[in-house]
Tab-separated table of C-alpha atoms in Angstrom:
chain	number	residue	atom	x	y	z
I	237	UNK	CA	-20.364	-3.493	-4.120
I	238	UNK	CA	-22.015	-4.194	-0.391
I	239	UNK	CA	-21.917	-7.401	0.841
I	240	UNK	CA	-19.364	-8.812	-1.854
I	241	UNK	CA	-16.516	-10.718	-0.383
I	242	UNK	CA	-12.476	-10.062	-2.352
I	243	UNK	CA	-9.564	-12.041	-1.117
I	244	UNK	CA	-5.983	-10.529	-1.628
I	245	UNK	CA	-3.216	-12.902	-2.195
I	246	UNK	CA	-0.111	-10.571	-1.157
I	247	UNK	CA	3.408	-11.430	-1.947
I	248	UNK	CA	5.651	-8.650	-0.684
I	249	UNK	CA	8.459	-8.723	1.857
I	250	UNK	CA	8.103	-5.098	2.795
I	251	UNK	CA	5.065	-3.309	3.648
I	252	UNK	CA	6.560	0.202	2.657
I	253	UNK	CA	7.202	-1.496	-1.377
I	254	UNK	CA	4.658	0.025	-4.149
I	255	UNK	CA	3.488	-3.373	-3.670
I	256	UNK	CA	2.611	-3.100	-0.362
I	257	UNK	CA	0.611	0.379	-1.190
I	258	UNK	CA	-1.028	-1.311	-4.142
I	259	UNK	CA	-2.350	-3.639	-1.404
I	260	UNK	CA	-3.336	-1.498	1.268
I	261	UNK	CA	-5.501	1.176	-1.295
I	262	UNK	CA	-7.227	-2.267	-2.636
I	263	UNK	CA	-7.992	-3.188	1.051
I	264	UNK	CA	-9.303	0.472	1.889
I	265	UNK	CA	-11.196	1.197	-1.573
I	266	UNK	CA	-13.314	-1.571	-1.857
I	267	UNK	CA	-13.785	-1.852	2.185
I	268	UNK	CA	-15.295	1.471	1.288
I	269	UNK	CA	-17.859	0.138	-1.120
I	270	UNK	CA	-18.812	-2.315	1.702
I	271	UNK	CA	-16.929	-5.374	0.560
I	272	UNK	CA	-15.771	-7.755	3.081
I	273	UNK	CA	-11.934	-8.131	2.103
I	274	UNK	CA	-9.477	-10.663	3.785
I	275	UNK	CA	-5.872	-10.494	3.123
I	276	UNK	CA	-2.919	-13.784	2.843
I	277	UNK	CA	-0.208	-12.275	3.276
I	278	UNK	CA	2.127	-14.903	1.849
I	279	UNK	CA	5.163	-13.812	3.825
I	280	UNK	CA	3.767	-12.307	6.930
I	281	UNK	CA	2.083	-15.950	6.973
I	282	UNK	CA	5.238	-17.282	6.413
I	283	UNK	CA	3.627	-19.279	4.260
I	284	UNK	CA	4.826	-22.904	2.799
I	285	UNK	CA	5.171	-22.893	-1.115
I	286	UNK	CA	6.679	-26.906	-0.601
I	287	UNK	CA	4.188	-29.394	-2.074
I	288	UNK	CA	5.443	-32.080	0.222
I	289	UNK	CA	4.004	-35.326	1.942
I	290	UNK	CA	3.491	-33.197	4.811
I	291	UNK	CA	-0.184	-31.563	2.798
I	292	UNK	CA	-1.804	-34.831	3.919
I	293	UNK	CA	-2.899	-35.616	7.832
I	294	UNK	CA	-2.945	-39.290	8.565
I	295	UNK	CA	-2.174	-41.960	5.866
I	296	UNK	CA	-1.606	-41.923	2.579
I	297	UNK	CA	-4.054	-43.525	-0.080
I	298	UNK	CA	-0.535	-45.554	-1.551
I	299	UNK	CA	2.683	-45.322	0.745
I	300	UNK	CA	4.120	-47.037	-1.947
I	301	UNK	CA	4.630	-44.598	-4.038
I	302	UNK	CA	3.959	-40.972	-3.254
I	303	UNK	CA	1.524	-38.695	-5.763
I	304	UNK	CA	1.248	-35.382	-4.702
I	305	UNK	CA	-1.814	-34.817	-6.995
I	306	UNK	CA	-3.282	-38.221	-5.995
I	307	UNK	CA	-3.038	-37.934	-2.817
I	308	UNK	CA	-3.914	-34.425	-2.105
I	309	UNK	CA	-7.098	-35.237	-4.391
I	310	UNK	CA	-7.798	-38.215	-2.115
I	311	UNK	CA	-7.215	-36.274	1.307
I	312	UNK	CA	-9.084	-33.547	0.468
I	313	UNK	CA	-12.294	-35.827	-0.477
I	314	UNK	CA	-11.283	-37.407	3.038
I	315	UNK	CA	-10.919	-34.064	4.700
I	316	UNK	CA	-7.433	-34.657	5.550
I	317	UNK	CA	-5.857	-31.827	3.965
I	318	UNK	CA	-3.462	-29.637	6.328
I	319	UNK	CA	-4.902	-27.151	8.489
I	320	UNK	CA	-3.173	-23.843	6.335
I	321	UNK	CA	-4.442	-25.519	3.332
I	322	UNK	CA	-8.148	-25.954	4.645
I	323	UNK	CA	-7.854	-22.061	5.308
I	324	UNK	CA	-6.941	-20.942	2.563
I	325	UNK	CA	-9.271	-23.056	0.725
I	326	UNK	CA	-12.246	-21.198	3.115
I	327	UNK	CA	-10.934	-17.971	1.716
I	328	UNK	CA	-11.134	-19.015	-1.645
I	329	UNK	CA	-14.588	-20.554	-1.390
I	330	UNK	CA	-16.153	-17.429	-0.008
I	331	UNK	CA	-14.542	-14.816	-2.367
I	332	UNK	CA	-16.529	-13.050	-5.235
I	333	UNK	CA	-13.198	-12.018	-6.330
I	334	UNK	CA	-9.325	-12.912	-5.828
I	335	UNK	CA	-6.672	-10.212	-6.427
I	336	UNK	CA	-3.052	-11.391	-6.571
I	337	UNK	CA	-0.498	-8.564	-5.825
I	338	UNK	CA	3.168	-8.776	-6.231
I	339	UNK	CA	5.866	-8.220	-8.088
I	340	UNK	CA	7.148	-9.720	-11.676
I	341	UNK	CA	9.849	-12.124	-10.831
I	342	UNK	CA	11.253	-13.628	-13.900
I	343	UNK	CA	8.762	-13.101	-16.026
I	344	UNK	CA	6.593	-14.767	-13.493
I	345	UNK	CA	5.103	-14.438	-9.968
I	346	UNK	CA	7.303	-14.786	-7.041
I	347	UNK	CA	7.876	-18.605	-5.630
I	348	UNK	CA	5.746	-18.051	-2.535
I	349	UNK	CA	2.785	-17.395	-4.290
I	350	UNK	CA	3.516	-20.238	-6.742
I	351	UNK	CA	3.345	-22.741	-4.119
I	352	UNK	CA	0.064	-21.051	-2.866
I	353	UNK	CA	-1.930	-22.042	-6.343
I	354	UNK	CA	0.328	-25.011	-6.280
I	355	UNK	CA	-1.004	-26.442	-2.902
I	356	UNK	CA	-4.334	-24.697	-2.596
I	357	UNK	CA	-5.835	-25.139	-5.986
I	358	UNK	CA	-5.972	-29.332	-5.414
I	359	UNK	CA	-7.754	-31.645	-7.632
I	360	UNK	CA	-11.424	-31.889	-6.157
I	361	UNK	CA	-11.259	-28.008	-4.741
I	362	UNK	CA	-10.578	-25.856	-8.030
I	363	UNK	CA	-10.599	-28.946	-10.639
I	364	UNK	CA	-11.847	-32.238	-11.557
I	365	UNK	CA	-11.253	-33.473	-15.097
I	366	UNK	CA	-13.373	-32.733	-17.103
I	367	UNK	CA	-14.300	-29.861	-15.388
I	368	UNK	CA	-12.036	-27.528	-16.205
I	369	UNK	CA	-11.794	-24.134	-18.127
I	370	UNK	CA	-15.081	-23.153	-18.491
I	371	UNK	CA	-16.531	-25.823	-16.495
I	372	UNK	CA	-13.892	-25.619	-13.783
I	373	UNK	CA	-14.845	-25.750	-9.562
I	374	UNK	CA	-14.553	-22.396	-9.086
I	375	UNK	CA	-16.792	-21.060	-12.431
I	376	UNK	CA	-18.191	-18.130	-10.071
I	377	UNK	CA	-15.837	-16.425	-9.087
I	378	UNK	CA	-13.633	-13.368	-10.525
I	379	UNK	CA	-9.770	-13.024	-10.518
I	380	UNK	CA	-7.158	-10.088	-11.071
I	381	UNK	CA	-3.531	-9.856	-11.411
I	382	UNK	CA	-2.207	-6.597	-10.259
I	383	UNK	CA	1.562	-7.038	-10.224
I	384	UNK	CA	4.833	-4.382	-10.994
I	385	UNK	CA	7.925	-5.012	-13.264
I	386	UNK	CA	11.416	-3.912	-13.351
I	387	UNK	CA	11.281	-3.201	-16.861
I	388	UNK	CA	9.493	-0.789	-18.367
I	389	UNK	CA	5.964	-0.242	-20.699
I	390	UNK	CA	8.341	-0.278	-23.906
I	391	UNK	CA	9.929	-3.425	-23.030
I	392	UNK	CA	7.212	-5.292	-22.501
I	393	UNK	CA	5.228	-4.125	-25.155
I	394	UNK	CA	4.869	-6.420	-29.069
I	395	UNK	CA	8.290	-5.825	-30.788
I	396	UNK	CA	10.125	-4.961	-27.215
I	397	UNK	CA	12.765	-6.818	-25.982
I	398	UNK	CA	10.912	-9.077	-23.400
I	399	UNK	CA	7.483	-9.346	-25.392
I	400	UNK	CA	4.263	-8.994	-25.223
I	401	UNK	CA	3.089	-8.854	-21.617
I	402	UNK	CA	0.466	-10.696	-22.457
I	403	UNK	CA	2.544	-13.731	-23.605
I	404	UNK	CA	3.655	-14.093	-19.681
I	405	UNK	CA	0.294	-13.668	-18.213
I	406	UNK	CA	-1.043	-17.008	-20.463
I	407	UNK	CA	0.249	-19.712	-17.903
I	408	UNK	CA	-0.921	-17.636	-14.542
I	409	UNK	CA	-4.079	-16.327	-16.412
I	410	UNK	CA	-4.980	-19.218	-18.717
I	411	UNK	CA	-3.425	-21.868	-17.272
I	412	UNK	CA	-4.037	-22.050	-13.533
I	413	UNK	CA	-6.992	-19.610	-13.475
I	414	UNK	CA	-9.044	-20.263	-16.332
I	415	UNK	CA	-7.898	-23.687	-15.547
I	416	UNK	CA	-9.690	-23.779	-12.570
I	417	UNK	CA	-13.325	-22.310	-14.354
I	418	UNK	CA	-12.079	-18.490	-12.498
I	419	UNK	CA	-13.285	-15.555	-15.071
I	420	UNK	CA	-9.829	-13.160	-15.392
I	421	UNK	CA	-9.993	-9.529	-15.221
I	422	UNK	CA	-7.718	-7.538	-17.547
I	423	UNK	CA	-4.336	-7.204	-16.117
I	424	UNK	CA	-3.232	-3.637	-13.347
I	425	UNK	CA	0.339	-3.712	-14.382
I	426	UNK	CA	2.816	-1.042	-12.901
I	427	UNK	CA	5.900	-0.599	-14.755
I	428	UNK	CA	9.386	-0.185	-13.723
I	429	UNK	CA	7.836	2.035	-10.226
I	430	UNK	CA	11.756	1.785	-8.881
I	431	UNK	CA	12.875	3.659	-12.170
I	432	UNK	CA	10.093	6.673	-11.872
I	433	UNK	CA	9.491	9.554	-9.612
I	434	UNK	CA	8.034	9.622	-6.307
I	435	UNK	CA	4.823	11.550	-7.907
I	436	UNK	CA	4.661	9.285	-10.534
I	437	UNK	CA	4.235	6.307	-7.963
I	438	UNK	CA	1.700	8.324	-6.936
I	439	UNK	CA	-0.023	8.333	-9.948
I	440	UNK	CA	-0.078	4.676	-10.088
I	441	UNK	CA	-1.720	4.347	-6.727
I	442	UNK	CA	-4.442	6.947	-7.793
I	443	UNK	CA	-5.268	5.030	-10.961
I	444	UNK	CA	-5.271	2.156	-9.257
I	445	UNK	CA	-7.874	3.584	-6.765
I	446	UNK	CA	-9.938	4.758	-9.596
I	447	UNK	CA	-9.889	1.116	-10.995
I	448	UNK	CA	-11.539	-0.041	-8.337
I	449	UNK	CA	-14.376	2.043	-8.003
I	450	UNK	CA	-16.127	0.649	-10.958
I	451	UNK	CA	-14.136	-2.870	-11.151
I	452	UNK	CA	-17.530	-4.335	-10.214
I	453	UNK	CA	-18.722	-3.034	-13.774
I	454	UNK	CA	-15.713	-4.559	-15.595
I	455	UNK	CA	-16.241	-7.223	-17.980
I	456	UNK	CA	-13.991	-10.434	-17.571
I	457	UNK	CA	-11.483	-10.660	-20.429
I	458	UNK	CA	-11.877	-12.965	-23.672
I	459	UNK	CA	-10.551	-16.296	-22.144
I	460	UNK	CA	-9.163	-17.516	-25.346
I	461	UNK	CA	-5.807	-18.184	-26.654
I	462	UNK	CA	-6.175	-14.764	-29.173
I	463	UNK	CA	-6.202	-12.388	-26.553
I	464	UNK	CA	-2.710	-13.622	-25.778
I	465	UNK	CA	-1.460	-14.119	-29.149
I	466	UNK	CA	-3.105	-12.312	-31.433
């Protein structure tokens, strides 16, 4: 949709990976609808996933005792956050919708991207107890997962030997999206893309594609703990 503004959170070493394509038709499809679409890419960036003292310019609310959440709650009320945190924190602010590529790494997204939600998302930005969940910071705005796995549909489905899928996405989903107030999109999972044909990797870029031609229709998914577990 014109004039809506997507930020992709990409965490992918090499620009050639399905990963990297999975990116790049996102960035071209909805540039075509007339979004405005800005891209972290977490390792190009060489982006820090530390949560360390070094977060905070200037001093520190107690040098007695250092509180990462206290004090990156206090700086950023202050303004003293670092620079590549203020950034990214622009990015987020102005985005209709975030989409986080990148691939499954134990049963989870990679560390890089981790230490992205765990530094950007502060207390004050994307949270404030008791606004949270529903009430949550960043209420407006719309999230996706689009990730791949190594293992494939039948292993991840309800009776195969990792689970439900849906049990992993709870904590990334639920528990730092939701979290924040974000309203998820339903899952764009590729499965096992190193164990299928080249035409068949194909196939997932093309659906993918199609996807997002009328993601601006899609309805967010049921936020509760039954779509996970039920």
């Amino acid at each position: 949709m014109a004039g809506r503004k997507v930020l992709i959170v990409y965490a992918h070493q090499e620009p050639k990976s399905l990963n990297g394509s999975l990116k790049r038709v996102a960035v071209e499809e909805l540039s075509k609808q007339g979004c405005s679409v800005t891209v972290s890419d977490l390792y190009a960036m060489q982006f820090e996933p530390r949560a360390t003292r070094n977060d905070i310019v200037g001093c520190l609310h107690n040098p007695e005792e250092f509180n990462y959440g206290v004090e990156t709650w206090e700086a950023y009320k202050r303004g003293d956050l670092s620079n590549d945190l203020i950034e990214e924190q622009k990015k987020v602010q102005e985005a209709d919708l975030m989409i986080f590529q990148f691939p499954l790494y134990w049963f989870s997204m990679p560390a890089i991207m981790k230490g992205w939600m765990d530094r950007v998302l502060v207390q004050g930005f994307a949270h404030d107890f008791p606004k949270c969940y529903d009430s949550g910071l960043l209420k407006n705005k719309l999230a996706l997962f689009s990730f791949t796995t190594g293992g494939s549909r039948e292993m991840y489905a309800k009776g195969g030997i990792s689970g439900d899928i849906r049990y992993l996405l709870w904590p990334i989903q639920h528990g730092i999206m939701h979290f924040c107030g974000v309203k998820v999109l339903a899952p764009h999972i590729c499965f096992a893309p190193e164990y299928v044909s080249e035409e068949k990797r194909k196939e997932m870029l093309i659906a993918w594609a199609q996807r997002l031609k009328t993601l601006w229709k899609e309805e967010p998914i049921n936020c509760s703990p039954e779509w996970y577990f039920k």
